[in-house]
PDB file of C-alpha atoms and ligand atoms in Angstrom:
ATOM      1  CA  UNK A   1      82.281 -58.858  16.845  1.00  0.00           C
ATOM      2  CA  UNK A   2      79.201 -56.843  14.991  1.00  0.00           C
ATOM      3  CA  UNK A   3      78.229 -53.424  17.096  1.00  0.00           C
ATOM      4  CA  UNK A   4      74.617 -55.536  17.785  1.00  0.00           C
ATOM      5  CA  UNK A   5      76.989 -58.198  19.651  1.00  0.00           C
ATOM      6  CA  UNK A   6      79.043 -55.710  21.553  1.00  0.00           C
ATOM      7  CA  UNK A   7      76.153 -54.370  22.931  1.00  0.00           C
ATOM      8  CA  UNK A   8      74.820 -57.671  24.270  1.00  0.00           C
ATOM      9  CA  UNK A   9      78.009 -58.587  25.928  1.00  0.00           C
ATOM     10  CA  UNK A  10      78.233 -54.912  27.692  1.00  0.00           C
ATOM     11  CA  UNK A  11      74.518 -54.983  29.041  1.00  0.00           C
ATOM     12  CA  UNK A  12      75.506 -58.087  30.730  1.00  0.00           C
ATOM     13  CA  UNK A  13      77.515 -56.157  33.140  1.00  0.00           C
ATOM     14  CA  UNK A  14      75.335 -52.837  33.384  1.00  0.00           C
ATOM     15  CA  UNK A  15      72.789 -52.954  36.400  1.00  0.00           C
ATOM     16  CA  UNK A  16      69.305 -52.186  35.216  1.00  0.00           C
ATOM     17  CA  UNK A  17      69.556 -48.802  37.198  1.00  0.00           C
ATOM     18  CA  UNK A  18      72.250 -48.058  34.795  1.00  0.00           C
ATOM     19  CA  UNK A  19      72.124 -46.008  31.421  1.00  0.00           C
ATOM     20  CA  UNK A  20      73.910 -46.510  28.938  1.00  0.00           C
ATOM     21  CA  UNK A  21      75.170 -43.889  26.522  1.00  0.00           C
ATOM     22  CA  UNK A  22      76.463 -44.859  23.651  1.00  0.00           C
ATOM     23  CA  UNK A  23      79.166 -42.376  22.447  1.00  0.00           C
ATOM     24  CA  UNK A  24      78.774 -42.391  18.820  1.00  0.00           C
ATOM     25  CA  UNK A  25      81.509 -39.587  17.776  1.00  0.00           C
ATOM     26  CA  UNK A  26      83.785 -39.942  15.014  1.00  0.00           C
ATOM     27  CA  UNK A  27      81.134 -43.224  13.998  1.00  0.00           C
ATOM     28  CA  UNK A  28      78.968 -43.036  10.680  1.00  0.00           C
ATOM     29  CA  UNK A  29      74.776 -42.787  11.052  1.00  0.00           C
ATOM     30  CA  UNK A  30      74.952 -46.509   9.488  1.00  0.00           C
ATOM     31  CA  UNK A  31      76.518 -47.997  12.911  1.00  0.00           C
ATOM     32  CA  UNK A  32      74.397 -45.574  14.597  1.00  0.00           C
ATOM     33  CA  UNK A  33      71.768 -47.658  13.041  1.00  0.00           C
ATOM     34  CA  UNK A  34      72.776 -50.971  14.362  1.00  0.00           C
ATOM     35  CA  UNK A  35      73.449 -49.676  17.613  1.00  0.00           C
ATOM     36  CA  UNK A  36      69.657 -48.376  17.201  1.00  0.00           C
ATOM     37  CA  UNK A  37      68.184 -51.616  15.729  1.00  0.00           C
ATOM     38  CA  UNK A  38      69.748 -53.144  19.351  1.00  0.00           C
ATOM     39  CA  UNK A  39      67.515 -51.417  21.305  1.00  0.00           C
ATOM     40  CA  UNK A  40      69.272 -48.324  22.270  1.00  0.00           C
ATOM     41  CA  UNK A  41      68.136 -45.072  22.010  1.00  0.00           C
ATOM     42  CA  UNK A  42      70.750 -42.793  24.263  1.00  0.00           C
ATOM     43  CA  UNK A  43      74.016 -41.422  21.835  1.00  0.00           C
ATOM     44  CA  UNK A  44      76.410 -39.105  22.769  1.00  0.00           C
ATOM     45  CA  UNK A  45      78.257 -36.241  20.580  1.00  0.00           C
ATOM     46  CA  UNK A  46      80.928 -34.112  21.138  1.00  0.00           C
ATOM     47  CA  UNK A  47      80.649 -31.978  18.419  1.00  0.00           C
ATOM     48  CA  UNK A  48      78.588 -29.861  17.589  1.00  0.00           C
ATOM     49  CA  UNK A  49      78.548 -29.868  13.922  1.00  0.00           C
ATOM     50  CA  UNK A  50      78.626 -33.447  13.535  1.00  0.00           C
ATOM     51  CA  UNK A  51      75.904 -33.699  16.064  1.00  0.00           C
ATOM     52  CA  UNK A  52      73.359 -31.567  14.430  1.00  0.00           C
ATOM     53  CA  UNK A  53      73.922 -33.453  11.069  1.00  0.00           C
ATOM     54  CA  UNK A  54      72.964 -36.576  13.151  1.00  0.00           C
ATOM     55  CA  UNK A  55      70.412 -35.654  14.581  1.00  0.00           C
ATOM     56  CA  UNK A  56      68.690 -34.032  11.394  1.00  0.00           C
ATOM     57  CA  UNK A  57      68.825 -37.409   9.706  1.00  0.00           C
ATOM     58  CA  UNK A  58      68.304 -40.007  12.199  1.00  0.00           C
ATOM     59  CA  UNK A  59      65.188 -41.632  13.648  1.00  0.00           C
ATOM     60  CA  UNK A  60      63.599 -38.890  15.869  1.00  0.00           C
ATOM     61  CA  UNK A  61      62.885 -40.944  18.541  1.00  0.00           C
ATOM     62  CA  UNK A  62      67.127 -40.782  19.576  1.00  0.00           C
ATOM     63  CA  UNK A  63      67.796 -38.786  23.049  1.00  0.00           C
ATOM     64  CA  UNK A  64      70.935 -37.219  21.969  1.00  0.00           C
ATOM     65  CA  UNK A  65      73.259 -36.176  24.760  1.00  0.00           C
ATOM     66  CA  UNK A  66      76.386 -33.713  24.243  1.00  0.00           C
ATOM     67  CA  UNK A  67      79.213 -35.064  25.590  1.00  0.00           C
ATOM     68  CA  UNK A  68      81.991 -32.922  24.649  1.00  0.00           C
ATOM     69  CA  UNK A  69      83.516 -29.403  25.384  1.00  0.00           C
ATOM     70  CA  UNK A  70      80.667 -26.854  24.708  1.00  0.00           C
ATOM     71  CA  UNK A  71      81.068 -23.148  23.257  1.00  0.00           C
ATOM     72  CA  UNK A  72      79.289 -20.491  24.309  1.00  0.00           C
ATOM     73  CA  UNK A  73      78.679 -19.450  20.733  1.00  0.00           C
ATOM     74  CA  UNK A  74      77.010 -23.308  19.939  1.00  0.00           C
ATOM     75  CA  UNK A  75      74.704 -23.551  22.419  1.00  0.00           C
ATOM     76  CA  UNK A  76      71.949 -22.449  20.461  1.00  0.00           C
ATOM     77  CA  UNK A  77      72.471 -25.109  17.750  1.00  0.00           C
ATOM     78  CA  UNK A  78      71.743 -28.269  19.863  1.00  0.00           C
ATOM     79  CA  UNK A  79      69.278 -26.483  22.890  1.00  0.00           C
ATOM     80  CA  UNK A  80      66.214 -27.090  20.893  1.00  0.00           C
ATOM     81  CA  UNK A  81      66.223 -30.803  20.899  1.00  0.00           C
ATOM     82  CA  UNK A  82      69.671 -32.146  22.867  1.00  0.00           C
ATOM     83  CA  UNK A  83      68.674 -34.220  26.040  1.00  0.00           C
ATOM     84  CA  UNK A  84      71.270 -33.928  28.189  1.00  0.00           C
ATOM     85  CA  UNK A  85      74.414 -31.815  28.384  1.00  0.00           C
ATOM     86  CA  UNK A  86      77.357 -34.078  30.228  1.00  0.00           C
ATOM     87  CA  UNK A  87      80.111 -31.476  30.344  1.00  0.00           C
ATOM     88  CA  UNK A  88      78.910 -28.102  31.508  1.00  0.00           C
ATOM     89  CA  UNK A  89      82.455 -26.753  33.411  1.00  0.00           C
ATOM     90  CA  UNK A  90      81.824 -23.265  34.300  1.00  0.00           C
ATOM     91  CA  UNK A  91      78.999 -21.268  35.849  1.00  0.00           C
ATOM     92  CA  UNK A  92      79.166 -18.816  32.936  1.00  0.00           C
ATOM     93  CA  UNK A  93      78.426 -21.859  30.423  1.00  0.00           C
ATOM     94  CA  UNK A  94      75.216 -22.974  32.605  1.00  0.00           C
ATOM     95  CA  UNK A  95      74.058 -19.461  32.673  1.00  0.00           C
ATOM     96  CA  UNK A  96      74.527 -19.046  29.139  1.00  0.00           C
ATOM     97  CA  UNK A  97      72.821 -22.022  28.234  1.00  0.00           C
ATOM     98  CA  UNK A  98      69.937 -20.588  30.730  1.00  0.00           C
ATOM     99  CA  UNK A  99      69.584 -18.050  28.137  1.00  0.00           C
ATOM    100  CA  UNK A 100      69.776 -19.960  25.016  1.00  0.00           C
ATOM    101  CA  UNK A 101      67.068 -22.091  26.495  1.00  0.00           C
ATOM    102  CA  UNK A 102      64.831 -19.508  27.387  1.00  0.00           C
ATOM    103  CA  UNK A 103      64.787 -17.971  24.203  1.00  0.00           C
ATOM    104  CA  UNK A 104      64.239 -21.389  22.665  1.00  0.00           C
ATOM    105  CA  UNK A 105      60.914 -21.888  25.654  1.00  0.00           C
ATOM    106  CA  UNK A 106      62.759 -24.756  26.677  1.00  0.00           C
ATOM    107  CA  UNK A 107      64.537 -26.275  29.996  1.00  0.00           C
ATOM    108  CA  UNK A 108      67.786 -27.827  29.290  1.00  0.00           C
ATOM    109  CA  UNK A 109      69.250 -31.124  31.688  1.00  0.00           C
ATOM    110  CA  UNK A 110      72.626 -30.244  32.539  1.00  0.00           C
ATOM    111  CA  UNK A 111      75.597 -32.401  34.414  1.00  0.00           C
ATOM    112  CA  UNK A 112      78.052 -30.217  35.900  1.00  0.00           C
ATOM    113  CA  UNK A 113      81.701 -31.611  34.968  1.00  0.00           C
ATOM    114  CA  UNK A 114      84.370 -31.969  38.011  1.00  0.00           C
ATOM    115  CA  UNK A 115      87.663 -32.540  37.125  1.00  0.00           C
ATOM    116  CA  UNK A 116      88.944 -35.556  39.486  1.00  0.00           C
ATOM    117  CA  UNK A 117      91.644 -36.367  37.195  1.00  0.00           C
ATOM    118  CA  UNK A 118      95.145 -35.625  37.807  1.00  0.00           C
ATOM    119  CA  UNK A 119      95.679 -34.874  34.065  1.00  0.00           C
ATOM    120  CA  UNK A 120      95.538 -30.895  33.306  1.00  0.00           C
ATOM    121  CA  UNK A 121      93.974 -31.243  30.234  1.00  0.00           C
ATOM    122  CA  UNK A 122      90.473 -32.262  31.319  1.00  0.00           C
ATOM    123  CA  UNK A 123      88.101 -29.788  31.849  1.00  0.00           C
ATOM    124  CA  UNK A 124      85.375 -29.593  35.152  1.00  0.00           C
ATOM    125  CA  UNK A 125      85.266 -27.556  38.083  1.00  0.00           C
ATOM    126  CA  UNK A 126      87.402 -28.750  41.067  1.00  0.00           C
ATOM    127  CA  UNK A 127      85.378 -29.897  44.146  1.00  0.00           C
ATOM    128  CA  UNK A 128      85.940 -26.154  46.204  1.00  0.00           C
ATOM    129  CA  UNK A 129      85.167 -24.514  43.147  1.00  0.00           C
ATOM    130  CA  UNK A 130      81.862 -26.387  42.706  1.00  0.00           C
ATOM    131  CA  UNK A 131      81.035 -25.933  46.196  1.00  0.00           C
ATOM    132  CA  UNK A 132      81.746 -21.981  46.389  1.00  0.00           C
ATOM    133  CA  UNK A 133      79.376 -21.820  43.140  1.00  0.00           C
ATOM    134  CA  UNK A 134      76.635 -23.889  44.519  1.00  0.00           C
ATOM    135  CA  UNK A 135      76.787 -21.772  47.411  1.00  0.00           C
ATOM    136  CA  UNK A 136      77.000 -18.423  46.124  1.00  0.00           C
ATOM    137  CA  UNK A 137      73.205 -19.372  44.687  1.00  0.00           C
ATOM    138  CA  UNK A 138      73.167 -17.280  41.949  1.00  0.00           C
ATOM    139  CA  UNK A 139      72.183 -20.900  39.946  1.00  0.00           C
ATOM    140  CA  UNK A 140      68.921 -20.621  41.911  1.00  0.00           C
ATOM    141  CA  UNK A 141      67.574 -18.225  39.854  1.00  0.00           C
ATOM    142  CA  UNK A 142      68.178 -20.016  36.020  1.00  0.00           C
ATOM    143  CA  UNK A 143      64.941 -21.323  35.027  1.00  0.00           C
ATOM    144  CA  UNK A 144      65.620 -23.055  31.864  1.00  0.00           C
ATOM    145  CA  UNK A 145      68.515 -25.207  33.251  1.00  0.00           C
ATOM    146  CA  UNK A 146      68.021 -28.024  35.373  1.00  0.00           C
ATOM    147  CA  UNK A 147      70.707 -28.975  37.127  1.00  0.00           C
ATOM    148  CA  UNK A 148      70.853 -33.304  37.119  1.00  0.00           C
ATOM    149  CA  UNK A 149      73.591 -34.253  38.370  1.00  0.00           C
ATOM    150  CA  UNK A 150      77.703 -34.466  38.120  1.00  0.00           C
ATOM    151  CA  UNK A 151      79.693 -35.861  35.400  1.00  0.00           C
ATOM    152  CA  UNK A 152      83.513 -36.949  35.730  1.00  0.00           C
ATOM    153  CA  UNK A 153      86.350 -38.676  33.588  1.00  0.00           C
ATOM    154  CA  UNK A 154      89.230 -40.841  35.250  1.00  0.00           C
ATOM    155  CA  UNK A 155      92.754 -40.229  34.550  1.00  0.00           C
ATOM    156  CA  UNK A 156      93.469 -42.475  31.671  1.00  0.00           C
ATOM    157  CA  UNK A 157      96.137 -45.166  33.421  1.00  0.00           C
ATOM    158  CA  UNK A 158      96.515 -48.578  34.060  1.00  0.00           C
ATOM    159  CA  UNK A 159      96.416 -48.073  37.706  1.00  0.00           C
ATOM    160  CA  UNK A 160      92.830 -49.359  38.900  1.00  0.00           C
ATOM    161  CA  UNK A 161      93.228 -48.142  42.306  1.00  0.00           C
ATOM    162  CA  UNK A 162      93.379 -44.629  41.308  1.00  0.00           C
ATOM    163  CA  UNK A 163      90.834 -45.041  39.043  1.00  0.00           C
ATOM    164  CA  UNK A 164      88.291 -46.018  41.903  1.00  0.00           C
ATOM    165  CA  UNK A 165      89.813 -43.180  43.867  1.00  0.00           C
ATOM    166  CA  UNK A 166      89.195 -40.515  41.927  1.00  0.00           C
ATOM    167  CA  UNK A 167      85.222 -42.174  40.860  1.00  0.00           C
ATOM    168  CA  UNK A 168      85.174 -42.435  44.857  1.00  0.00           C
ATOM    169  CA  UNK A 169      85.616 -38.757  45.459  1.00  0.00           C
ATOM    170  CA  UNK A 170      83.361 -37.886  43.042  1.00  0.00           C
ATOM    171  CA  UNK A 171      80.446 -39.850  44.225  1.00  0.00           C
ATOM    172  CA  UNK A 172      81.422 -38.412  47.766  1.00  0.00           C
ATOM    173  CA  UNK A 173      81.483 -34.950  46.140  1.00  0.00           C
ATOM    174  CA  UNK A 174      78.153 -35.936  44.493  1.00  0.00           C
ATOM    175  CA  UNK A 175      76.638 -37.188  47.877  1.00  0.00           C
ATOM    176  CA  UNK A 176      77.408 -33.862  49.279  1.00  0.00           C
ATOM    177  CA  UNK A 177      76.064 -31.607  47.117  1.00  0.00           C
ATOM    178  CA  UNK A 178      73.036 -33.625  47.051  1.00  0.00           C
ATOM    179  CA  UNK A 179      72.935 -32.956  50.893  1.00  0.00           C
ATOM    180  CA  UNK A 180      73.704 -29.228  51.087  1.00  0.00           C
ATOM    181  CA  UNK A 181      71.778 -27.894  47.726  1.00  0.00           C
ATOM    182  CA  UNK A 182      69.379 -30.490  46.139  1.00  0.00           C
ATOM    183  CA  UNK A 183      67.743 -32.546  48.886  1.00  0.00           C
ATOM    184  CA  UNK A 184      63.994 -30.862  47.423  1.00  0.00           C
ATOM    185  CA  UNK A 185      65.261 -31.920  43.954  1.00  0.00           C
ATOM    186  CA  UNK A 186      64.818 -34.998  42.773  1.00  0.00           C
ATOM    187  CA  UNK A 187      65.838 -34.394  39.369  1.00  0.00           C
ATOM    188  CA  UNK A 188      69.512 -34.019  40.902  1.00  0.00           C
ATOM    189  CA  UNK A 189      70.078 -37.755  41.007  1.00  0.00           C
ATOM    190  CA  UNK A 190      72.419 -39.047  37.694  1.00  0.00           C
ATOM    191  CA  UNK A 191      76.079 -39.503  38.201  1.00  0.00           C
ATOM    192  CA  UNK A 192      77.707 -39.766  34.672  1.00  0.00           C
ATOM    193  CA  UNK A 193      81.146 -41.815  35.236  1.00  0.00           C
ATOM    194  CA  UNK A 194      82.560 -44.393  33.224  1.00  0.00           C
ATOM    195  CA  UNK A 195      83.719 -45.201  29.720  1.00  0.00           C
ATOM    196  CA  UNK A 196      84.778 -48.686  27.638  1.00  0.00           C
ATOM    197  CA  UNK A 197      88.196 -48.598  29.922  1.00  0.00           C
ATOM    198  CA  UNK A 198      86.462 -48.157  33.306  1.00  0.00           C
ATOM    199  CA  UNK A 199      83.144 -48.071  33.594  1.00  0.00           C
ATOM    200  CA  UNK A 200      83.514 -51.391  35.566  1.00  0.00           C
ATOM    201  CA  UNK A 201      84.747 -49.644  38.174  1.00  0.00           C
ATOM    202  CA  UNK A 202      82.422 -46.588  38.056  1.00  0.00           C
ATOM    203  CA  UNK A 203      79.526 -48.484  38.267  1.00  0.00           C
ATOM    204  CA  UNK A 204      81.309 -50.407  41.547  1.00  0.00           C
ATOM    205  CA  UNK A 205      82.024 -46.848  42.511  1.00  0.00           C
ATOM    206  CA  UNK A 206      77.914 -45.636  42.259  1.00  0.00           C
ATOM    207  CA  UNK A 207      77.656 -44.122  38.459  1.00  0.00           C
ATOM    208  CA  UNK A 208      74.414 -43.877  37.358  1.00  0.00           C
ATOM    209  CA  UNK A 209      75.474 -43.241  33.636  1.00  0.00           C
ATOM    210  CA  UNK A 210      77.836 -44.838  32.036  1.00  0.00           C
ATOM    211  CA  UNK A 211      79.331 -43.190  28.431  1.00  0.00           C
ATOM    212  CA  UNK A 212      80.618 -46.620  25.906  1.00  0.00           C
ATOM    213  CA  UNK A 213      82.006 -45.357  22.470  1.00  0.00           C
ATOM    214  CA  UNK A 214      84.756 -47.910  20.957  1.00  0.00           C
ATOM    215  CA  UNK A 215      83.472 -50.459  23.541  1.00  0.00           C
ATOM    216  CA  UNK A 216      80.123 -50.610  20.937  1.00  0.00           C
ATOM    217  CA  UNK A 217      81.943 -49.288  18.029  1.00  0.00           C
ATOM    218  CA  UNK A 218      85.303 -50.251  17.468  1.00  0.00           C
ATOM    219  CA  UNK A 219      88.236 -47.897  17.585  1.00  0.00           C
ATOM    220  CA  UNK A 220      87.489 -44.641  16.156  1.00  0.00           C
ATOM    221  CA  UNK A 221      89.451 -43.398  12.974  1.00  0.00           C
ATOM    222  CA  UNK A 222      89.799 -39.436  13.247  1.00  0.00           C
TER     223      UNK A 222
HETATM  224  C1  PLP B   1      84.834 -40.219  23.739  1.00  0.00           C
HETATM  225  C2  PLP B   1      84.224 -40.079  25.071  1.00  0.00           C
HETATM  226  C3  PLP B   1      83.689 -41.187  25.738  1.00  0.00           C
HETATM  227  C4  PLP B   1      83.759 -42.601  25.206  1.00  0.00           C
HETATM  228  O1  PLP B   1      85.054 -43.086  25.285  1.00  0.00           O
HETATM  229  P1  PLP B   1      85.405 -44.628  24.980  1.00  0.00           P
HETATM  230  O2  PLP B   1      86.693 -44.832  25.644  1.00  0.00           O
HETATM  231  O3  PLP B   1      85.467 -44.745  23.496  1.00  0.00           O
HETATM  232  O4  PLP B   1      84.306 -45.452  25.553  1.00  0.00           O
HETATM  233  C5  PLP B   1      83.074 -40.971  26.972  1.00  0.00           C
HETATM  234  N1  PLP B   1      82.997 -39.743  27.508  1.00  0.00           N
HETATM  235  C6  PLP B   1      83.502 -38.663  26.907  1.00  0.00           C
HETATM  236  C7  PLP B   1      83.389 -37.346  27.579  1.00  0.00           C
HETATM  237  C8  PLP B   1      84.142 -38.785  25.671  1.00  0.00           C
HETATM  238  O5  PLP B   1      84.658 -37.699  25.079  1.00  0.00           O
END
């Protein structure tokens, strides 16, 4: 199937108050191009490198968003045009990208990562830690970040039921933040869960964001 019909056949099962990002990593501007030609104007990077070479030569109207593990020392490579920022997993990294963006004049959409998996190599806070940081404050005062929401990845198994457990507790996490710390802000309101394996079940589960690489673009040769 081309990328153009792969697309068709996913939209079919993504409600219209779901985005899709498609994860275009690892995949040459040329698909990025069909994927474009489609209709769809949300990719996701997660590097920075290969990101900024993207975005330098493709169509301008493309809201880039940076999926992947961000360094402190990159930030200031992608802040002056990257949309959203999926994986922000420490307090440090937000307030450094507070900086980055201020120097830039800018405000920067962020998605604070939780780690619901039970697999030690993801990244993201863990729900206490998230809590303890939302509720020390100290985020309060970052003007160049806004804070949109949580982003989470499944462990990657076979066993569905613990996939919708662990997207469960993160929309219940999500829920609850929203309660405590963002009921005046409206902007906190996207819940990025869900990729080619799963995002069935996130979307079951209440993702508002859904991140499709090989799904779109075939298996990815690294
Ligand atoms: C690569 C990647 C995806 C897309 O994964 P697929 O299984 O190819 O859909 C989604 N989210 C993140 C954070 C990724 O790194």
């Amino acid at each position: 199937m081309s990328i153009q019909q792969n697309i068709q056949e996913i939209r079919k099962h993504i409600p219209s108050h779901v985005r899709l990002v498609c994860v275009s990593k690892f995949n040459p501007n040329e698909s990025i191009i069909e994927a474009y030609e489609a209709g769809e104007r949300v990719f996701g990077e997660s590097k920075v490198q290969e990101l900024c070479g993207k975005q330098e030569t493709l169509p301008k109207d493309i809201a880039w968003h940076f999926i992947g593990h961000l360094q402190t020392n990159k930030i200031k490579f992608i802040v002056p045009f990257v949309s959203l920022i999926h994986g922000v997993d420490s307090y440090k990294l937000l307030a450094e990208i507070d900086k980055q963006a201020a120097k830039a004049g800018k405000t920067v959409n962020c998605l604070l990562q939780i780690h619901i998996a039970r697999e030690e190599t993801k990244f993201g806070f863990s729900a206490e830690e998230l809590l303890e940081t939302l509720n020390a404050g100290e985020w309060r005062s970052l003007k160049n970040v806004t804070i949109c929401g949580l982003m989470g990845m499944a462990t990657y198994t076979d066993n569905r039921e613990q996939i919708h457990t662990e997207f469960r507790s993160l929309k219940v996490l999500f829920d609850q933040a929203k309660g405590q710390y963002f009921n005046d802000k409206p902007s906190f309101c996207e819940l990025s869960m869900g990729m080619s394996d799963d995002y069935q079940l996130a979307i079951e589960e209440g993702s508002t964001m859904v991140r499709i690489g090989s799904s779109i673009f075939g298996h990815r040769v690294y």
